Short mmCIF file of C-alpha atoms in Angstrom, two decimals:
data_model
loop_
_atom_site.label_atom_id
_atom_site.label_comp_id
_atom_site.label_asym_id
_atom_site.label_seq_id
_atom_site.Cartn_x
_atom_site.Cartn_y
_atom_site.Cartn_z
CA MET G 540 61.42 9.01 -9.05
CA ALA G 541 60.29 7.52 -5.76
CA ILE G 542 57.66 9.46 -3.79
CA ASN G 543 58.45 10.37 -0.23
CA LYS G 544 55.86 8.48 1.86
CA GLN G 545 56.07 11.20 4.47
CA SER G 546 55.13 13.96 2.03
CA ASN G 547 51.73 15.63 1.64
CA ILE G 548 51.57 14.56 -2.02
CA TYR G 549 51.84 10.88 -1.08
CA THR G 550 49.13 11.30 1.56
CA ILE G 551 46.78 12.96 -0.91
CA ILE G 552 47.38 10.33 -3.60
CA TYR G 553 46.86 7.54 -1.05
CA ILE G 554 43.56 9.04 0.14
CA VAL G 555 42.28 9.55 -3.42
CA VAL G 556 43.13 5.97 -4.39
CA MET G 557 41.48 4.56 -1.25
CA VAL G 558 38.33 6.62 -1.85
CA LEU G 559 38.13 5.34 -5.42
CA VAL G 560 38.66 1.73 -4.36
CA VAL G 561 36.07 1.92 -1.58
CA GLY G 562 33.62 3.77 -3.85
CA VAL G 563 33.90 1.15 -6.58
CA ALA G 564 33.50 -1.65 -4.03
CA LEU G 565 30.39 -0.07 -2.51
CA ALA G 566 28.86 0.58 -5.94
CA ALA G 567 29.48 -3.02 -6.98
CA THR G 568 27.96 -4.31 -3.74
CA SER G 569 24.93 -2.07 -4.15
CA MET G 570 24.35 -3.23 -7.70
CA SER G 571 24.67 -6.89 -6.74
CA LEU G 572 22.13 -6.47 -3.92
CA LYS G 573 19.67 -4.29 -5.85
CA SER G 574 17.85 -7.22 -7.43
CA LYS G 575 17.56 -9.02 -4.08
CA GLN G 576 16.29 -5.86 -2.38
CA GLN G 577 13.62 -5.41 -5.04
CA ASP G 578 12.58 -9.04 -4.71
CA ASN G 579 12.20 -8.59 -0.94
CA ALA G 580 10.17 -5.39 -1.44
CA ASP G 581 7.90 -7.13 -3.94
CA ALA G 582 7.37 -10.08 -1.60
CA ASP G 583 6.48 -7.73 1.26
CA LYS G 584 3.96 -5.94 -0.96
CA MET G 585 2.42 -9.29 -1.92
CA LYS G 586 2.18 -10.22 1.75
CA GLN G 587 0.33 -6.99 2.53
CA ILE G 588 -2.10 -7.48 -0.35
CA LEU G 589 -2.90 -10.99 0.85
CA ALA G 590 -3.37 -9.70 4.41
CA ALA G 591 -6.39 -7.72 3.20
CA VAL G 592 -8.15 -11.00 2.43
CA HIS G 593 -7.02 -12.59 5.70
CA ILE G 594 -4.37 -14.78 4.10
CA THR G 595 -1.08 -15.12 5.99
CA PRO G 596 1.32 -17.34 4.05
CA GLU G 597 4.54 -18.77 5.45
CA ALA G 598 7.62 -16.65 4.76
CA ASP G 599 8.91 -18.96 2.03
CA LYS G 600 5.52 -19.30 0.34
CA VAL G 601 4.49 -15.65 -0.08
CA ILE G 602 5.15 -15.48 -3.82
CA SER G 603 3.65 -18.87 -4.63
CA THR G 604 0.56 -18.10 -2.53
CA PHE G 605 0.17 -14.72 -4.20
CA ASP G 606 0.48 -16.24 -7.66
CA SER G 607 -2.13 -18.89 -6.89
CA CYS G 608 -4.64 -16.62 -5.14
CA ILE G 609 -4.39 -13.41 -7.19
CA ILE G 610 -5.90 -14.44 -10.50
CA GLU G 611 -6.00 -10.99 -12.12
CA GLN G 612 -4.12 -7.69 -11.81
CA ASN G 613 -6.00 -4.99 -13.67
CA VAL G 614 -5.95 -1.21 -13.83
CA TYR G 615 -9.03 0.97 -14.42
CA ASP G 616 -9.76 4.64 -14.98
CA SER G 617 -12.27 6.67 -13.01
CA GLU G 618 -15.03 5.72 -15.48
CA GLY G 619 -14.54 2.04 -14.72
CA ALA G 620 -12.84 1.23 -18.03
CA LYS G 621 -9.87 -1.13 -18.06
CA VAL G 622 -6.43 0.34 -18.80
CA ASP G 623 -3.57 -1.62 -20.38
CA THR G 624 -1.28 -1.55 -17.33
CA LYS G 625 -0.36 -4.14 -14.71
CA ALA G 626 -1.64 -3.30 -11.23
CA PHE G 627 1.60 -4.25 -9.47
CA ASP G 628 3.53 -1.67 -11.52
CA VAL G 629 1.36 1.32 -10.57
CA ASP G 630 2.87 3.87 -8.16
CA VAL G 631 -0.09 4.32 -5.80
CA GLU G 632 1.58 7.18 -3.92
CA ALA G 633 2.00 9.21 -7.11
CA GLN G 634 -1.51 8.37 -8.34
CA SER G 635 -3.08 9.46 -5.03
CA LYS G 636 -1.90 13.02 -5.69
CA LEU G 637 -3.50 13.30 -9.13
CA PRO G 638 -7.04 14.45 -9.99
CA ASP G 639 -9.51 11.54 -9.95
CA ALA G 640 -10.02 11.64 -13.71
CA SER G 641 -6.28 11.30 -14.36
CA ARG G 642 -5.56 8.35 -12.10
CA GLU G 643 -4.63 4.77 -12.86
CA LEU G 644 -6.57 2.59 -10.41
CA PRO G 645 -5.09 -0.85 -9.61
CA VAL G 646 -7.34 -3.77 -8.66
CA TYR G 647 -6.17 -7.21 -7.54
CA THR G 648 -8.73 -9.97 -8.03
CA CYS G 649 -8.39 -12.77 -5.50
CA ARG G 650 -10.04 -16.18 -5.59
CA LEU G 651 -10.32 -17.73 -2.14
CA ALA G 652 -10.18 -21.44 -1.40
CA ASP G 653 -13.99 -21.61 -1.47
CA GLY G 654 -14.09 -20.01 -4.92
CA ALA G 655 -15.33 -16.60 -3.75
CA LEU G 656 -13.92 -13.59 -5.58
CA LYS G 657 -12.58 -10.56 -3.70
CA TYR G 658 -11.37 -7.29 -5.20
CA ILE G 659 -8.41 -5.64 -3.45
CA ILE G 660 -7.81 -1.90 -3.76
CA PRO G 661 -4.64 -0.12 -2.58
CA VAL G 662 -4.83 3.14 -0.61
CA TYR G 663 -2.15 5.70 0.30
CA GLY G 664 -2.15 8.79 2.49
CA ALA G 665 -0.43 10.75 5.27
CA GLY G 666 -0.40 10.17 9.01
CA LEU G 667 1.08 12.31 11.78
CA TRP G 668 4.77 11.58 11.17
CA GLY G 669 4.86 10.06 7.71
CA PRO G 670 3.06 8.08 5.04
CA ILE G 671 0.35 5.53 5.77
CA TRP G 672 -0.98 2.99 3.30
CA GLY G 673 -2.99 -0.17 3.02
CA TYR G 674 -5.31 -2.43 1.05
CA VAL G 675 -9.09 -2.78 1.24
CA ALA G 676 -10.77 -5.94 -0.07
CA PHE G 677 -14.36 -5.91 -1.32
CA ASP G 678 -16.87 -8.69 -1.87
CA ALA G 679 -18.20 -9.32 -5.37
CA ASP G 680 -21.16 -7.04 -4.60
CA GLY G 681 -18.82 -4.05 -4.95
CA SER G 682 -19.93 -2.60 -1.63
CA THR G 683 -19.17 -4.84 1.33
CA VAL G 684 -15.68 -4.79 2.79
CA TYR G 685 -14.28 -8.30 3.22
CA GLY G 686 -11.07 -7.21 4.94
CA ALA G 687 -8.54 -4.42 5.32
CA TYR G 688 -4.85 -4.01 6.04
CA PHE G 689 -3.08 -0.80 7.07
CA ALA G 690 0.57 0.07 7.63
CA HIS G 691 2.65 3.13 8.46
CA GLN G 692 6.20 4.42 8.30
CA GLY G 693 6.63 6.26 11.58
CA GLU G 694 3.45 6.68 13.62
CA THR G 695 3.73 6.76 17.42
CA PRO G 696 3.83 3.31 19.07
CA GLY G 697 0.75 2.68 21.17
CA LEU G 698 -1.11 5.56 19.49
CA GLY G 699 -1.23 6.12 15.72
CA ALA G 700 0.76 2.95 15.10
CA GLU G 701 -2.28 0.98 16.28
CA ILE G 702 -3.77 1.28 12.78
CA GLU G 703 -1.67 -1.75 11.82
CA LYS G 704 -3.32 -3.90 14.50
CA PRO G 705 -6.29 -6.20 13.78
CA ALA G 706 -8.24 -4.43 16.54
CA PHE G 707 -8.46 -1.42 14.21
CA SER G 708 -8.51 -2.96 10.73
CA GLY G 709 -10.96 -5.66 11.82
CA GLN G 710 -13.65 -3.03 12.32
CA PHE G 711 -13.90 -2.59 8.55
CA ASP G 712 -15.12 -6.13 7.90
CA GLY G 713 -18.73 -6.03 6.76
CA LYS G 714 -18.90 -2.25 6.31
CA GLN G 715 -20.37 -0.95 3.07
CA VAL G 716 -19.52 1.89 0.71
CA ILE G 717 -22.73 1.78 -1.37
CA LYS G 718 -25.96 2.33 0.55
CA ASN G 719 -29.33 3.02 -1.08
CA GLY G 720 -27.55 3.50 -4.37
CA ASN G 721 -25.21 6.14 -3.00
CA PHE G 722 -21.43 5.78 -2.75
CA ALA G 723 -19.64 6.96 0.40
CA PRO G 724 -16.22 5.86 1.67
CA ILE G 725 -16.09 4.51 5.23
CA ALA G 726 -15.42 7.23 7.79
CA VAL G 727 -13.08 6.99 10.77
CA VAL G 728 -14.49 8.92 13.73
CA LYS G 729 -13.74 9.49 17.39
CA ALA G 730 -14.98 6.58 19.53
CA GLY G 731 -18.57 7.23 20.59
CA SER G 732 -19.18 9.68 17.75
CA LYS G 733 -20.99 9.34 14.42
CA PRO G 734 -20.41 10.99 11.04
CA LEU G 735 -22.79 13.70 9.88
CA GLY G 736 -24.06 11.58 6.99
CA ASP G 737 -25.35 8.02 6.91
CA GLU G 738 -22.08 6.46 5.70
CA ASP G 739 -20.68 3.45 7.52
CA TYR G 740 -17.93 4.24 10.02
CA VAL G 741 -15.38 2.78 12.44
CA ASP G 742 -13.89 4.08 15.66
CA GLY G 743 -10.57 5.87 15.39
CA VAL G 744 -7.51 5.01 17.48
CA SER G 745 -7.67 6.38 21.02
CA GLY G 746 -4.99 9.06 21.34
CA GLY G 747 -4.20 8.85 17.64
CA THR G 748 -6.56 11.54 16.39
CA ILE G 749 -4.38 12.87 13.58
CA THR G 750 -3.50 9.39 12.31
CA SER G 751 -7.15 8.34 12.44
CA LYS G 752 -8.10 11.45 10.50
CA GLY G 753 -5.36 10.59 8.02
CA VAL G 754 -6.85 7.12 7.48
CA SER G 755 -10.30 8.62 6.95
CA GLU G 756 -8.97 11.13 4.41
CA MET G 757 -6.91 8.40 2.74
CA LEU G 758 -9.99 6.22 2.26
CA SER G 759 -12.01 9.12 0.90
CA ASN G 760 -9.27 10.21 -1.49
CA CYS G 761 -8.32 6.75 -2.72
CA LEU G 762 -11.65 4.91 -2.79
CA THR G 763 -13.77 7.67 -4.35
CA PRO G 764 -12.14 7.30 -7.81
CA TYR G 765 -13.21 3.63 -7.75
CA ARG G 766 -16.89 4.58 -7.48
CA MET G 767 -17.75 3.51 -11.03
CA PHE G 768 -15.73 0.30 -10.83
CA LEU G 769 -17.41 -0.72 -7.57
CA THR G 770 -20.84 0.37 -8.82
CA ASN G 771 -20.38 -1.78 -11.92
CA LEU G 772 -19.55 -4.76 -9.70
CA SER G 773 -22.70 -4.16 -7.69
CA LYS G 774 -24.78 -4.35 -10.87
#
């Protein structure tokens, strides 16, 4: 029996069929692009890690540069013991919310062109409007910062978003986290101010007080569990 194309039943059947066809097409497209999207996300992460050691590869050479420069990807516990996990696979956001003793701590070992070794540590925290994250690279002495990279999801342009600019991250070069045998993460303070202790510090972003405070808390929360690892390097 032919269906009347002007009837409500025909309209409903037509809509249901179209929804199913479009849904299947979108699902197939999403699945086909998923691998490519993950590859792009991985390449962007590699680019950020390399930025902490002042390496800026060409767009089509990010992966090859990462593979040649990053000679080890290890994970440690808070006692400085190596864990059988690959650094790149660790969810830093999730780990940053755990107690120090329960965390998996990724470390990327980089060999520069001159043969010097640098140890790159990921950090993750919260800014004013969303997450902030980055990577801090240390010299082989386990104390001196070689370089740093920071990024954000939605901080205010011209204010908190300035943490991604070299004018801010460049202040970390040469700062130390171990002084006189004591470990203390680098503080971010208001320009012209000093921290209460004797830890090294950098000036926060003008007008970006909450974001600057977020960076300071992020460094304290994420670097403190690495105290034993960094101390062992220093020895």
